[in-house]
Amino acid sequence: MSRAGASVWGVGTSEFGKQESLDARRLAWQATVEALDDAGLKASEVEAVFAGTVFGDPGVVTRSLQQIGLVEIPVVTIENACASGTSAFHEARAAVETSRYERVLAFGIETMTARFDGAISPIASDPEGAQGFAMPSIYGMSATRYRHEFGVTPEQMAAVAVKNRRHALGNPRAQHRKSVTVEQVLASRMVADPITLFQCCSIADAAAAAVVGPRGGSRAPDQEVAVRSSVLRSGRLWDHRAEKVWGWDIVADTAAEAYEAAGVGVGDIDVFEVHDAFTIGEIITTEALGMCELGAGGRLAESGHTALGGPQPVNPSGGLLSRGHPLGATGLAQIAEIVWQLRGAAGERQVPNARLGAVETMGGATAGIDGNACVVTVLEQGG
Amino acid sequence: MSRAGASVWGVGTSEFGKQESLDARRLAWQATVEALDDAGLKASEVEAVFAGTVFGDPGVVTRSLQQIGLVEIPVVTIENACASGTSAFHEARAAVETSRYERVLAFGIETMTARFDGAISPIASDPEGAQGFAMPSIYGMSATRYRHEFGVTPEQMAAVAVKNRRHALGNPRAQHRKSVTVEQVLASRMVADPITLFQCCSIADAAAAAVVGPRGGSRAPDQEVAVRSSVLRSGRLWDHRAEKVWGWDIVADTAAEAYEAAGVGVGDIDVFEVHDAFTIGEIITTEALGMCELGAGGRLAESGHTALGGPQPVNPSGGLLSRGHPLGATGLAQIAEIVWQLRGAAGERQVPNARLGAVETMGGATAGIDGNACVVTVLEQGG
């Protein structure tokens, strides 16, 4: 199977946060026009759209994009839980690699703050949803089990929030741009033991977009960022008695496949954006990505290894914990951050000399399966 | 761009109707196991899933498929309005044609009767939704405008319902399996003038599936049905003052592209499954598909041309008007019907010597655009 390489030609995002006065059209305009401008493309040059949204009304994507002139083309709207945005990117990149299209918009949108009051819950037809669990409860259970197995400390978990909030000081589009201390994180309101408020991402309203095309095909090839690999998987069968906590295996399986497809090892990667919906999530994810041994993620978080200034910064954007988590937009905001990093355009939060970056998103509740969807993408400087 | 041809290896559906006692898992089991058996495939041989659902809870697809063993593979869930099922098929077929995968499940599911009380409405953020329109009102306005322009009669509209209900007498899985007369159709309760109750499709609960792979690659190549072409488009900009009624142009544009890609003319096609959500929909669609001139669709319906026994039967399954319209499942039920027809396996409702068939689905409300998504697929007997 012969394949063309795909590159990201341009990216754009709205601000992230509680912005109820901006409807989906306004948010879509901000993200999409920025991405098209960045790619040097007119809307009429886009051949197809792959979009991600979870709670968006049916048709929200075509309605949001028609004002920009993105009409009469194929639009495929994807719901893949928290990985909806990166699933849209994954499909857009595949469409370019297989020569279906040459100029594809990957797009993600979610307007949540007018609809939800804080935490979202698994669906009522899931065992967890039927028992009244919200997402923080599921991560709280993960943290408790993980703590029992590996002894992660409250301070180690808090270290993730402290680091990501500090990173966000350099990100003008993040929802939370105030640094916090370990003491403040631990003293914040308990949400689902041992997870306190500052260890939870916020719901948000936002859109994000990326233009994908063949490598070297854009008007500014030196600004392109190459897609070295992208892998999408659903999880193994899983229940709460499993040896590893929920989400560990799906991330590990997906990452291993993505590294192999890219021909890289985890040690080659200079910068990561990962799914830190809750602090324990980043700890588990850094392990599953292979950055450290199983059980060592808490120590890794405290070590400075994953902080800006350390050898492998994780979530230089501030992550979901700071940026907020508008489900469909999240994955494309992660892609945008890594593109900016690999171009050396990330300003105050720039990782020096970043050449290889990885994005990881995982989503879905625990109803018998180790996650609905995980996407891991490896990106490289240059087209 | 060199491409492998794709074929449908197997199809399956649940029954269609009000079946609240069957949850998504039960419906998925019926459709998917039938499709896998029909294709001679084990679940473990499926490499990827593309699924369609509109109102399905987030994650409903992975939850429904895990019991069958469809885990650890990429699952992409698509919301493309009424064309969600055929959009999933469209993407599955593309994945095979571009050699991404060799054994792909296209799947559609919707459980509606426990959730909706009759008609569904455009979303509240649409101009039409905000004004309290339900879908029958939009089709009622189309019918009124169309009648003003072209003089379609109530009897011509009723003829569509009479024909499709008669067709469904041979379809044991249809929701409505009782014949009706023109008089009964016109005397049924007025829903949205001039559309009476028997001219509206019903909401329903169902699942449907198709296995897609390379041509000639299955264990029973003589049972394969080749995908000659599949085209997905979103609509042109449109408003209620437009010359043609809502949905006409998107279907015409999509069909023209699909015929050209297949190298066929409309006259070559022996059997159609089209989106008759309301009687006026089939009238407009047969015109837009090129079966007759603009404005002649009403006369076509009365002429017998589109009835079983006529030269080009439309909706031998009974269509949405008889089968019911569980949004995500509809498109794959249409695909299944054409596959059965082209294999000569449609029993009492068989179109004799059918060699070429076409499926058309169109969806989305009218908020400034002529439909969110339309898919037209041309299928041919033999792998």
mmCIF file of C-alpha atoms in Angstrom, chain A residues 67-251:
data_model
loop_
_atom_site.group_PDB
_atom_site.id
_atom_site.type_symbol
_atom_site.label_atom_id
_atom_site.label_comp_id
_atom_site.label_asym_id
_atom_site.label_seq_id
_atom_site.Cartn_x
_atom_site.Cartn_y
_atom_site.Cartn_z
ATOM 1 C CA GLN A 67 -21.050 31.055 6.929
ATOM 2 C CA ILE A 68 -17.401 30.567 6.013
ATOM 3 C CA GLY A 69 -18.392 29.156 2.635
ATOM 4 C CA LEU A 70 -17.641 25.537 3.505
ATOM 5 C CA VAL A 71 -20.660 24.150 1.638
ATOM 6 C CA GLU A 72 -21.316 21.560 -1.094
ATOM 7 C CA ILE A 73 -18.437 19.370 0.111
ATOM 8 C CA PRO A 74 -18.386 16.169 2.133
ATOM 9 C CA VAL A 75 -18.691 16.851 5.862
ATOM 10 C CA VAL A 76 -18.293 13.892 8.234
ATOM 11 C CA THR A 77 -19.118 14.610 11.884
ATOM 12 C CA ILE A 78 -17.576 12.194 14.373
ATOM 13 C CA GLU A 79 -18.540 11.405 17.988
ATOM 14 C CA ASN A 80 -15.670 9.486 19.549
ATOM 15 C CA ALA A 81 -16.002 10.628 23.174
ATOM 16 C CA CYS A 82 -13.157 12.832 24.430
ATOM 17 C CA ALA A 83 -11.090 11.739 21.428
ATOM 18 C CA SER A 84 -13.601 13.148 18.906
ATOM 19 C CA GLY A 85 -11.320 15.982 17.792
ATOM 20 C CA THR A 86 -8.268 13.786 17.353
ATOM 21 C CA SER A 87 -10.439 11.132 15.650
ATOM 22 C CA ALA A 88 -11.474 13.823 13.145
ATOM 23 C CA PHE A 89 -7.789 14.693 12.688
ATOM 24 C CA HIS A 90 -6.967 10.989 12.323
ATOM 25 C CA GLU A 91 -9.537 10.566 9.548
ATOM 26 C CA ALA A 92 -8.509 13.824 7.813
ATOM 27 C CA ARG A 93 -4.898 12.689 7.781
ATOM 28 C CA ALA A 94 -5.894 9.262 6.428
ATOM 29 C CA ALA A 95 -7.895 10.925 3.652
ATOM 30 C CA VAL A 96 -4.770 12.831 2.588
ATOM 31 C CA GLU A 97 -2.406 9.879 2.948
ATOM 32 C CA THR A 98 -4.654 7.727 0.770
ATOM 33 C CA SER A 99 -5.041 10.518 -1.828
ATOM 34 C CA ARG A 100 -8.804 10.855 -1.348
ATOM 35 C CA TYR A 101 -8.364 14.615 -0.891
ATOM 36 C CA GLU A 102 -5.555 17.156 -0.933
ATOM 37 C CA ARG A 103 -6.920 19.905 1.306
ATOM 38 C CA VAL A 104 -8.918 18.726 4.304
ATOM 39 C CA LEU A 105 -10.197 20.624 7.314
ATOM 40 C CA ALA A 106 -10.156 18.813 10.644
ATOM 41 C CA PHE A 107 -12.456 20.671 13.002
ATOM 42 C CA GLY A 108 -13.740 20.300 16.547
ATOM 43 C CA ILE A 109 -16.395 22.166 18.482
ATOM 44 C CA GLU A 110 -18.229 21.978 21.788
ATOM 45 C CA THR A 111 -20.451 24.460 23.609
ATOM 46 C CA MET A 112 -20.948 23.069 27.100
ATOM 47 C CA THR A 113 -21.250 25.772 29.737
ATOM 48 C CA ALA A 114 -24.839 26.715 28.878
ATOM 49 C CA ARG A 115 -25.818 23.066 28.934
ATOM 50 C CA PHE A 116 -24.029 21.414 31.808
ATOM 51 C CA ASP A 117 -23.684 22.439 35.386
ATOM 52 C CA GLY A 118 -20.151 21.341 36.196
ATOM 53 C CA ALA A 119 -19.289 17.666 35.908
ATOM 54 C CA ILE A 120 -20.602 15.475 33.121
ATOM 55 C CA SER A 121 -21.702 11.910 33.735
ATOM 56 C CA PRO A 122 -21.581 8.585 31.956
ATOM 57 C CA ILE A 123 -24.824 7.848 30.111
ATOM 58 C CA ALA A 124 -27.685 6.450 32.151
ATOM 59 C CA SER A 125 -27.689 3.188 30.209
ATOM 60 C CA ASP A 126 -24.143 2.423 31.397
ATOM 61 C CA PRO A 127 -23.708 0.561 34.689
ATOM 62 C CA GLU A 128 -21.725 3.521 36.037
ATOM 63 C CA GLY A 129 -24.217 6.073 34.763
ATOM 64 C CA ALA A 130 -27.114 4.094 36.211
ATOM 65 C CA GLN A 131 -25.411 4.202 39.613
ATOM 66 C CA GLY A 132 -25.114 7.962 39.448
ATOM 67 C CA PHE A 133 -21.372 8.215 38.860
ATOM 68 C CA ALA A 134 -20.049 11.382 37.300
ATOM 69 C CA MET A 135 -16.712 11.404 35.473
ATOM 70 C CA PRO A 136 -14.802 12.666 38.549
ATOM 71 C CA SER A 137 -16.069 9.642 40.511
ATOM 72 C CA ILE A 138 -14.627 7.293 37.920
ATOM 73 C CA TYR A 139 -11.260 9.015 38.020
ATOM 74 C CA GLY A 140 -11.490 9.124 41.820
ATOM 75 C CA MET A 141 -11.914 5.346 41.872
ATOM 76 C CA SER A 142 -8.987 4.987 39.488
ATOM 77 C CA ALA A 143 -6.854 7.135 41.745
ATOM 78 C CA THR A 144 -7.853 5.143 44.831
ATOM 79 C CA ARG A 145 -7.081 1.823 43.220
ATOM 80 C CA TYR A 146 -3.855 3.137 41.762
ATOM 81 C CA ARG A 147 -2.826 4.559 45.130
ATOM 82 C CA HIS A 148 -3.464 1.176 46.721
ATOM 83 C CA GLU A 149 -1.269 -0.573 44.154
ATOM 84 C CA PHE A 150 1.539 1.926 43.785
ATOM 85 C CA GLY A 151 1.374 4.375 46.661
ATOM 86 C CA VAL A 152 0.978 7.586 44.680
ATOM 87 C CA THR A 153 0.819 10.491 47.152
ATOM 88 C CA PRO A 154 -1.643 13.404 47.181
ATOM 89 C CA GLU A 155 1.346 15.704 46.656
ATOM 90 C CA GLN A 156 2.375 13.834 43.507
ATOM 91 C CA MET A 157 -1.103 14.171 42.060
ATOM 92 C CA ALA A 158 -1.199 17.845 42.991
ATOM 93 C CA ALA A 159 2.162 18.326 41.273
ATOM 94 C CA VAL A 160 0.459 17.688 37.930
ATOM 95 C CA ALA A 161 -2.037 20.495 38.500
ATOM 96 C CA VAL A 162 0.664 22.859 39.736
ATOM 97 C CA LYS A 163 2.819 22.176 36.680
ATOM 98 C CA ASN A 164 0.021 22.523 34.147
ATOM 99 C CA ARG A 165 -1.358 25.699 35.709
ATOM 100 C CA ARG A 166 2.152 27.154 35.637
ATOM 101 C CA HIS A 167 2.493 26.224 31.967
ATOM 102 C CA ALA A 168 -0.782 27.995 31.208
ATOM 103 C CA LEU A 169 0.643 31.311 32.412
ATOM 104 C CA GLY A 170 2.136 31.455 28.916
ATOM 105 C CA ASN A 171 -1.075 30.496 27.097
ATOM 106 C CA PRO A 172 -3.370 33.470 26.528
ATOM 107 C CA ARG A 173 -6.209 31.237 25.296
ATOM 108 C CA ALA A 174 -6.383 28.979 28.366
ATOM 109 C CA GLN A 175 -9.409 29.124 30.653
ATOM 110 C CA HIS A 176 -7.387 29.124 33.921
ATOM 111 C CA ARG A 177 -4.308 31.339 33.884
ATOM 112 C CA LYS A 178 -3.387 31.599 37.535
ATOM 113 C CA SER A 179 -0.659 29.566 39.190
ATOM 114 C CA VAL A 180 -1.526 27.395 42.173
ATOM 115 C CA THR A 181 0.580 25.718 44.869
ATOM 116 C CA VAL A 182 0.481 22.104 46.015
ATOM 117 C CA GLU A 183 -1.124 23.326 49.242
ATOM 118 C CA GLN A 184 -3.835 25.212 47.361
ATOM 119 C CA VAL A 185 -4.562 22.207 45.146
ATOM 120 C CA LEU A 186 -4.926 19.902 48.141
ATOM 121 C CA ALA A 187 -6.980 22.440 50.085
ATOM 122 C CA SER A 188 -9.425 23.021 47.229
ATOM 123 C CA ARG A 189 -12.874 21.439 47.603
ATOM 124 C CA MET A 190 -12.940 17.637 47.558
ATOM 125 C CA VAL A 191 -14.823 16.490 44.458
ATOM 126 C CA ALA A 192 -14.277 12.720 44.399
ATOM 127 C CA ASP A 193 -11.780 11.476 46.949
ATOM 128 C CA PRO A 194 -8.790 11.838 46.430
ATOM 129 C CA ILE A 195 -9.454 14.279 43.581
ATOM 130 C CA THR A 196 -9.901 17.896 44.646
ATOM 131 C CA LEU A 197 -11.412 20.686 42.541
ATOM 132 C CA PHE A 198 -8.121 21.989 41.150
ATOM 133 C CA GLN A 199 -7.340 18.466 39.939
ATOM 134 C CA CYS A 200 -10.362 18.475 37.614
ATOM 135 C CA CYS A 201 -10.555 20.043 34.155
ATOM 136 C CA SER A 202 -13.430 22.454 33.571
ATOM 137 C CA ILE A 203 -16.120 22.200 30.946
ATOM 138 C CA ALA A 204 -15.745 24.951 28.346
ATOM 139 C CA ASP A 205 -16.924 26.434 25.052
ATOM 140 C CA ALA A 206 -14.456 26.400 22.156
ATOM 141 C CA ALA A 207 -13.601 25.383 18.627
ATOM 142 C CA ALA A 208 -10.292 24.341 17.075
ATOM 143 C CA ALA A 209 -9.200 23.403 13.577
ATOM 144 C CA ALA A 210 -6.317 22.129 11.482
ATOM 145 C CA VAL A 211 -5.797 22.099 7.725
ATOM 146 C CA VAL A 212 -4.189 18.887 6.498
ATOM 147 C CA GLY A 213 -2.648 18.299 3.068
ATOM 148 C CA PRO A 214 0.139 16.445 1.303
ATOM 149 C CA ARG A 215 3.671 17.071 2.546
ATOM 150 C CA GLY A 216 5.383 19.886 0.713
ATOM 151 C CA GLY A 217 2.140 20.864 -1.002
ATOM 152 C CA SER A 218 1.299 24.050 0.883
ATOM 153 C CA ARG A 219 2.307 27.594 -0.027
ATOM 154 C CA ALA A 220 4.721 27.708 2.932
ATOM 155 C CA PRO A 221 6.289 24.233 3.139
ATOM 156 C CA ASP A 222 8.757 25.339 5.812
ATOM 157 C CA GLN A 223 5.784 26.014 8.110
ATOM 158 C CA GLU A 224 4.307 22.545 7.627
ATOM 159 C CA VAL A 225 4.402 19.967 10.405
ATOM 160 C CA ALA A 226 4.574 16.372 9.207
ATOM 161 C CA VAL A 227 2.264 13.647 10.519
ATOM 162 C CA ARG A 228 4.670 10.823 11.223
ATOM 163 C CA SER A 229 1.901 8.517 12.430
ATOM 164 C CA SER A 230 -1.602 8.498 13.847
ATOM 165 C CA VAL A 231 -3.325 5.533 15.469
ATOM 166 C CA LEU A 232 -6.941 5.157 16.662
ATOM 167 C CA ARG A 233 -8.085 2.219 18.791
ATOM 168 C CA SER A 234 -10.997 1.232 20.982
ATOM 169 C CA GLY A 235 -10.230 -0.440 24.293
ATOM 170 C CA ARG A 236 -9.906 -4.012 25.489
ATOM 171 C CA LEU A 237 -12.663 -5.642 27.504
ATOM 172 C CA TRP A 238 -12.243 -4.341 31.052
ATOM 173 C CA ASP A 239 -13.918 -4.361 34.425
ATOM 174 C CA HIS A 240 -13.237 -2.741 37.765
ATOM 175 C CA ARG A 241 -11.364 -5.809 39.046
ATOM 176 C CA ALA A 242 -8.766 -5.498 36.276
ATOM 177 C CA GLU A 243 -5.134 -5.414 37.270
ATOM 178 C CA LYS A 244 -4.426 -2.091 35.621
ATOM 179 C CA VAL A 245 -6.652 0.899 36.148
ATOM 180 C CA TRP A 246 -9.093 2.003 33.512
ATOM 181 C CA GLY A 247 -7.438 3.606 30.509
ATOM 182 C CA TRP A 248 -3.931 2.287 31.056
ATOM 183 C CA ASP A 249 -3.907 -0.452 28.446
ATOM 184 C CA ILE A 250 -5.728 1.436 25.715
ATOM 185 C CA VAL A 251 -3.194 4.265 25.901
#
